[in-house]
Short mmCIF file of C-alpha atoms in Angstrom, two decimals:
data_model
loop_
_atom_site.label_atom_id
_atom_site.label_comp_id
_atom_site.label_asym_id
_atom_site.label_seq_id
_atom_site.Cartn_x
_atom_site.Cartn_y
_atom_site.Cartn_z
CA MET L 1 -9.52 56.65 10.52
CA GLN L 2 -7.64 57.36 14.39
CA ALA L 3 -9.76 54.60 15.37
CA ALA L 4 -8.07 52.36 14.40
CA PRO L 5 -4.06 52.70 15.70
CA ALA L 6 -6.02 53.59 19.02
CA LEU L 7 -8.20 49.70 19.34
CA ALA L 8 -4.75 48.74 18.24
CA ALA L 9 -2.62 50.51 20.65
CA HIS L 10 -5.60 48.58 23.56
CA VAL L 11 -4.81 44.71 22.10
CA ALA L 12 -1.68 45.54 21.90
CA ASP L 13 -1.42 47.08 26.18
CA THR L 14 -3.84 44.09 26.74
CA ASP L 15 -1.83 41.15 25.92
CA ARG L 16 1.36 42.53 26.93
CA ARG L 17 -0.89 43.02 30.46
CA ARG L 18 -2.25 38.94 30.12
CA ALA L 19 1.74 37.56 29.90
CA ASN L 20 3.50 35.68 31.45
CA ARG L 21 1.12 36.19 35.33
CA ALA L 22 1.38 33.38 37.78
CA GLU L 23 -1.71 31.94 39.27
CA VAL L 24 -1.90 32.53 43.34
CA ALA L 25 -4.94 32.76 45.83
CA LEU L 26 -2.57 34.31 48.67
CA ASP L 27 -5.24 37.15 50.96
CA THR L 28 -3.07 39.90 51.58
CA LEU L 29 -3.97 44.10 52.23
CA MET L 30 -4.45 46.55 50.49
CA VAL L 31 -4.66 50.50 51.58
CA ASP L 32 -6.67 53.06 49.51
CA ARG L 33 -5.83 56.32 49.41
CA GLU L 34 -7.93 57.36 52.50
CA GLY L 35 -5.20 55.94 54.12
CA ARG L 36 -7.97 52.44 55.04
CA THR L 37 -6.41 49.09 54.64
CA PHE L 38 -8.70 46.46 53.42
CA ALA L 39 -8.28 42.44 52.94
CA ALA L 40 -8.03 41.34 49.69
CA ARG L 41 -7.18 37.81 47.97
CA ILE L 42 -5.12 37.99 44.83
CA LEU L 43 -5.84 36.31 42.17
CA ASN L 44 -3.02 35.99 39.71
CA LEU L 45 0.35 38.49 39.79
CA SER L 46 2.97 39.52 36.95
CA GLU L 47 5.43 41.85 36.93
CA LEU L 48 3.15 44.60 35.44
CA GLY L 49 0.18 43.70 37.91
CA LEU L 50 -2.34 41.41 39.38
CA LEU L 51 -5.95 40.88 39.65
CA ALA L 52 -7.19 40.75 43.04
CA GLU L 53 -10.63 40.33 44.85
CA THR L 54 -12.19 42.70 48.00
CA GLU L 55 -14.81 43.80 48.87
CA ALA L 56 -14.17 47.87 48.56
CA PRO L 57 -15.46 50.25 46.81
CA LEU L 58 -12.62 50.97 44.11
CA CYS L 59 -12.63 52.49 40.54
CA GLN L 60 -11.18 52.48 37.63
CA ARG L 61 -7.59 55.09 38.44
CA ALA L 62 -7.26 54.29 42.10
CA PRO L 63 -4.51 54.51 42.76
CA ILE L 64 -3.75 51.60 45.91
CA ARG L 65 -1.16 49.95 48.25
CA VAL L 66 -0.56 46.54 48.31
CA ASP L 67 1.49 44.93 50.57
CA LEU L 68 3.56 41.62 48.81
CA PRO L 69 5.08 39.08 51.24
CA THR L 70 8.72 39.00 50.53
CA ILE L 71 8.14 42.28 48.43
CA GLY L 72 6.89 44.65 49.92
CA TRP L 73 4.04 47.10 49.62
CA LEU L 74 3.57 48.08 46.29
CA ARG L 75 1.90 51.61 44.91
CA ALA L 76 -0.55 50.86 41.83
CA ASP L 77 -3.32 52.63 40.70
CA VAL L 78 -6.61 49.82 39.15
CA VAL L 79 -6.32 49.89 35.78
CA TRP L 80 -10.25 48.42 36.07
CA SER L 81 -12.89 47.61 39.07
CA LEU L 82 -15.93 44.45 38.28
CA GLY L 83 -18.01 44.24 40.36
CA PRO L 84 -14.87 42.32 44.10
CA ARG L 85 -12.79 42.37 41.03
CA ILE L 86 -9.58 44.16 40.38
CA GLY L 87 -7.21 44.67 37.63
CA ALA L 88 -4.48 47.32 39.06
CA ALA L 89 -0.68 48.02 37.18
CA PHE L 90 1.70 49.15 39.71
CA ARG L 91 3.69 52.06 38.91
CA GLU L 92 6.75 50.32 39.16
CA PRO L 93 7.31 46.90 37.34
CA ILE L 94 9.26 43.71 39.48
CA ASP L 95 12.03 43.28 39.94
CA ALA L 96 12.95 40.27 37.20
CA ASN L 97 14.61 38.73 40.03
CA THR L 98 11.50 39.30 42.36
CA TYR L 99 8.90 37.70 41.05
CA ALA L 100 10.53 35.33 40.22
CA ALA L 101 11.49 33.94 43.09
CA PHE L 102 8.04 34.96 44.51
CA VAL L 103 6.69 32.12 41.88
CA ARG L 104 8.75 29.97 43.28
CA LEU L 105 7.50 30.38 46.47
CA PHE L 106 3.64 31.30 46.17
CA GLY L 107 2.79 30.94 41.98
#
């Protein structure tokens, strides 16, 4: 049975993404693969990704860039999309010290 190991890996990955998230309400900008800029509100953030709301139609696996104050533009990929909410994983994790400083300011 290969389904059980795949399911276990998915659950472990989901738990890892949920760990150490800071709740924020931060208005910012995102850019899609075509270079279109749109407004977004980040609802929570971790060193590995974010949860955001946006009116832009983004689909799963869409590459985006996100502007984070004090950090700058980060490249990410949409992991899931449901209505105006998206979950995205950063292509490069945020450095632990940079993330801690961000949370102190905005979390």
